[in-house]
Coordinates of C-alpha atoms in Angstrom, one line a residue:
X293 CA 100.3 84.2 74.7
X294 CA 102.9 86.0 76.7
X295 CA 105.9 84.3 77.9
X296 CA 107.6 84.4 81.0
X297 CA 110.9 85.9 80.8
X298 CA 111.4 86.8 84.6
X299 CA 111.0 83.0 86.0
X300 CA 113.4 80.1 86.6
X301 CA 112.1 76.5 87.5
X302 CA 113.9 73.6 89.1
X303 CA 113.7 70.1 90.4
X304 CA 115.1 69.5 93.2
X305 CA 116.9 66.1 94.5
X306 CA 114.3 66.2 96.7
X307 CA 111.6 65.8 94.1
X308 CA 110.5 69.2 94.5
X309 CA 109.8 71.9 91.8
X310 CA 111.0 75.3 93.2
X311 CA 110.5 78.3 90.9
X312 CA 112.9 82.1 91.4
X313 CA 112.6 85.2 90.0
X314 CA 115.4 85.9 87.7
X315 CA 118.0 87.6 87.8
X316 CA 117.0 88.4 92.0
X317 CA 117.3 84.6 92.7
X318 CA 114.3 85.5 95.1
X319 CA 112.4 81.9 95.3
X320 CA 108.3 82.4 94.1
X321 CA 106.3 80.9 96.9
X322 CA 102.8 82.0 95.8
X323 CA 101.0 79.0 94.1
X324 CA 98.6 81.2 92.7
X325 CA 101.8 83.6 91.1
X326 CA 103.4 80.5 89.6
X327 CA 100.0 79.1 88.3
X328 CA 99.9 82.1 86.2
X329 CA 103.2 81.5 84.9
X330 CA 103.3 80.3 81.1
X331 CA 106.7 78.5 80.2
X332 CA 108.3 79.3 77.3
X333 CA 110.2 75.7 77.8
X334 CA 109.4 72.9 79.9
X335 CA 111.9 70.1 80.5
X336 CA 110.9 68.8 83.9
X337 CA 110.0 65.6 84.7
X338 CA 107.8 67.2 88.2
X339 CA 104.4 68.4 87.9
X340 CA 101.2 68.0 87.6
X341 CA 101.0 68.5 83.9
X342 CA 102.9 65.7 83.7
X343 CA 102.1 62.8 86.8
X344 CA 101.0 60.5 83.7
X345 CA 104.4 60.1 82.6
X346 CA 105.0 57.6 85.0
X347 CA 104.2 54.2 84.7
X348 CA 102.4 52.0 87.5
X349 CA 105.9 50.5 88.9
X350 CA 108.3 53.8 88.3
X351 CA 110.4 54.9 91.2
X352 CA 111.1 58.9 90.9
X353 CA 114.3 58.2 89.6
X354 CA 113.4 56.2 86.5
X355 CA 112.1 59.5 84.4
X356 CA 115.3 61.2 83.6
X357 CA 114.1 64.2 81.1
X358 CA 111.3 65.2 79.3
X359 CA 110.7 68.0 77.0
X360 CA 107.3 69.6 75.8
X361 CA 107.1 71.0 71.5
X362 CA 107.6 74.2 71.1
X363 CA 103.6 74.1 70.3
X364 CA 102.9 72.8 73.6
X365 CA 100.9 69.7 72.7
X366 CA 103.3 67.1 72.5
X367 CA 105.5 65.8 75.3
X368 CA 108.4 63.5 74.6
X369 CA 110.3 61.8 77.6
X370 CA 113.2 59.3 78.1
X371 CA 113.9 56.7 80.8
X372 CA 116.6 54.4 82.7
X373 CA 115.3 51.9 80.4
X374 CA 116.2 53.3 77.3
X375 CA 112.8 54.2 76.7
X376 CA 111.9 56.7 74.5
X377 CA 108.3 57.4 74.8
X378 CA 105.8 60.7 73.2
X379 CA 103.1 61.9 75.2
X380 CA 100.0 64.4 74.6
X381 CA 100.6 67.1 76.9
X382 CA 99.4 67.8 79.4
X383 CA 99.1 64.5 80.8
X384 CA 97.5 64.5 83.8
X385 CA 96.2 61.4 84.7
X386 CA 97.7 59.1 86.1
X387 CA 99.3 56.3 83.3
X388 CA 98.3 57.5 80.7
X389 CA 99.6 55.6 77.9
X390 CA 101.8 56.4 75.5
X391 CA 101.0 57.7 71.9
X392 CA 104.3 55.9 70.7
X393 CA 107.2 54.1 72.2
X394 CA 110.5 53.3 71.4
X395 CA 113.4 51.4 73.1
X396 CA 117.4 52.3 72.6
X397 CA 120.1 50.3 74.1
X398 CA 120.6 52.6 77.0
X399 CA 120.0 54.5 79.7
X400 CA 118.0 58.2 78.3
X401 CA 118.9 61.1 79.9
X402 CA 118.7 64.1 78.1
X403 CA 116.2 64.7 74.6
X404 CA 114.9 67.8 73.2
X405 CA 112.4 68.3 70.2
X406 CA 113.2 70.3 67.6
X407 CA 110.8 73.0 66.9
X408 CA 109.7 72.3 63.4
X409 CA 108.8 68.6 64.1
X410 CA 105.2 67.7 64.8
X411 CA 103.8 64.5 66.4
X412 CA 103.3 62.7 63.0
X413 CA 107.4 63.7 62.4
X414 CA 108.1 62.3 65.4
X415 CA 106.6 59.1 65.1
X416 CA 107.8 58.7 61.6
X417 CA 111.7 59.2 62.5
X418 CA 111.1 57.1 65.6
X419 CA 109.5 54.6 63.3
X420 CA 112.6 54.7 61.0
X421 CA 115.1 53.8 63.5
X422 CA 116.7 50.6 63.5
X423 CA 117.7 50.5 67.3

């Protein structure tokens, strides 16, 4: 698998992903060049690897940060609701549901999985929590 190294994404406030060459800030416009592209992070809450992330009443602004394992399969995202919810990724269907769920006291917006944790870690330390 080769990584890009060369490539910048972004969400716009707009709800637009934009993608630029880096360190040229020159914006790619080519769908077929950025279809090529494979991330060596993804953290965005736009695309269609991930439209099943939302549920059937969320507003744009509900899904404030997702964030995919390092091995590519798992996607974990967090909400205005203080959801916490893991994925299978990609996920692109339209609500899909969740392989685990879990509820803090507030708003979510930032997570980030570590890269030795699996699925079956992250459902067990999500199990653990008293929140």
């Amino acid at each position: 698998c080769k990584f890009s190294v060369v490539t910048s994404k972004v969400s716009t406030g707009s709800y637009k992903r934009q993608v630029y060459e880096v360190p040229s800030g020159k914006q790619l416009v080519d769908q077929a060049v950025i279809d090529r592209i494979t991330w060596a992070t993804w953290t965005s809450v736009l695309g269609d690897e991930v439209i099943g992330i939302w549920s059937r009443h969320a507003e744009k602004a509900d899904v404030n940060c997702a964030c995919v394992s390092h091995s590519g399969i798992n996607l974990v995202t967090g909400d205005d609701f203080g959801m916490v919810k893991l994925f299978d990724f990609p996920c692109p269907e339209k609500f899909v549901r969740t392989c685990f769920c879990m509820v803090t006291t507030t708003s979510t917006v930032d997570i980030r999985i570590l890269s030795c944790f699996s699925k079956r870690h992250m459902m067990e330390i999500f199990s653990s929590l008293n929140l």
